[in-house]
Amino acid sequence: MREEIISKVLFDEESINRRVAELGEEITHYYQEQGVNQIVVIGILHGAVIFLSDLVRKISLDLQLDFMRVSSYGDSAISSGQVIITKDIETDIKGKHVLIVEDIIDTGNTLRQLTQMLYSREPASIRLCAFLDKEERRTTNMNTDFCGYVIPDEFVVGYGLDYAGKYRQLPFVGVLNRWVYEK
Ligand code: IMP
Ligand code: MG
């Protein structure tokens, strides 16, 4: 499968493992320095599940896991569309320290609307962690607090990221060959 659909491997399994371990330490230290020992980690389905499952095993804090699913409503080609919650968390986050975990931040529209919705539930704090960041594509003032890698504006798959629901299980991150989506 790799030879056919991937034009370039950006991060292999070994590099990802190292980077995710570093991120886990970074997150642990960040909260410990503020005297926070308990957090709620919210994974955004489906893209974040693989990253999240590796990441939480590298975080040395008490944590609760929960998941959300959101989708962009309206014209799917316009990423500034309205974001709606299609699966909500079951945790009451009032007064709690929340860490949102996403696969990738692109325009920032999804995370901007999501954090706005979650702030109305009065958590003690919300921090954002994205595995990948397409910084140059940003159209909002959203930024991550923790990020695995900044990447160029290319369509990538693997390690949770999909194209049309496929390729999430690839253990590396690769650029999708153009013919896959242009055919
Ligand atoms: P945003 O709202 O524009 O920041 O979009 C973020 C969402 O776009 C992510 O959660 C992904 O689902 C999707 N996305 C953006 N770029 C890629 C990519 O290169 N590969 C796979 N999904 C992507
Ligand atoms: Mg996604």
Coordinates of C-alpha atoms in Angstrom, one line a residue, residues 42 44 68-72 81-89 93 100 109-123 126:
I42 CA -10.5 15.0 25.4
I44 CA -11.3 14.3 19.0
M68 CA -15.8 14.0 21.3
R69 CA -16.8 14.0 17.7
V70 CA -17.4 17.1 15.7
S71 CA -18.3 17.8 12.1
S72 CA -18.3 20.8 9.9
G81 CA -18.2 26.2 8.3
Q82 CA -20.2 25.8 11.5
V83 CA -18.9 23.1 13.7
I84 CA -21.4 20.9 15.4
I85 CA -20.9 18.3 18.2
T86 CA -22.1 14.8 16.9
K87 CA -20.8 13.0 20.0
D88 CA -20.3 14.8 23.3
I89 CA -18.1 14.1 26.3
I93 CA -15.5 19.6 33.1
I100 CA -7.8 18.7 23.9
N109 CA -11.7 26.7 12.6
T110 CA -12.5 23.4 14.3
L111 CA -10.5 24.0 17.4
R112 CA -11.6 27.6 17.7
Q113 CA -15.3 26.7 17.7
L114 CA -14.7 23.7 19.9
T115 CA -12.8 25.6 22.6
Q116 CA -15.5 28.3 22.6
M117 CA -18.2 25.7 23.2
L118 CA -16.2 24.1 26.0
Y119 CA -15.3 27.3 27.7
S120 CA -19.0 27.9 28.3
R121 CA -18.9 24.8 30.6
E122 CA -16.5 26.7 32.9
P123 CA -13.5 24.5 33.0
I126 CA -8.3 24.5 28.3

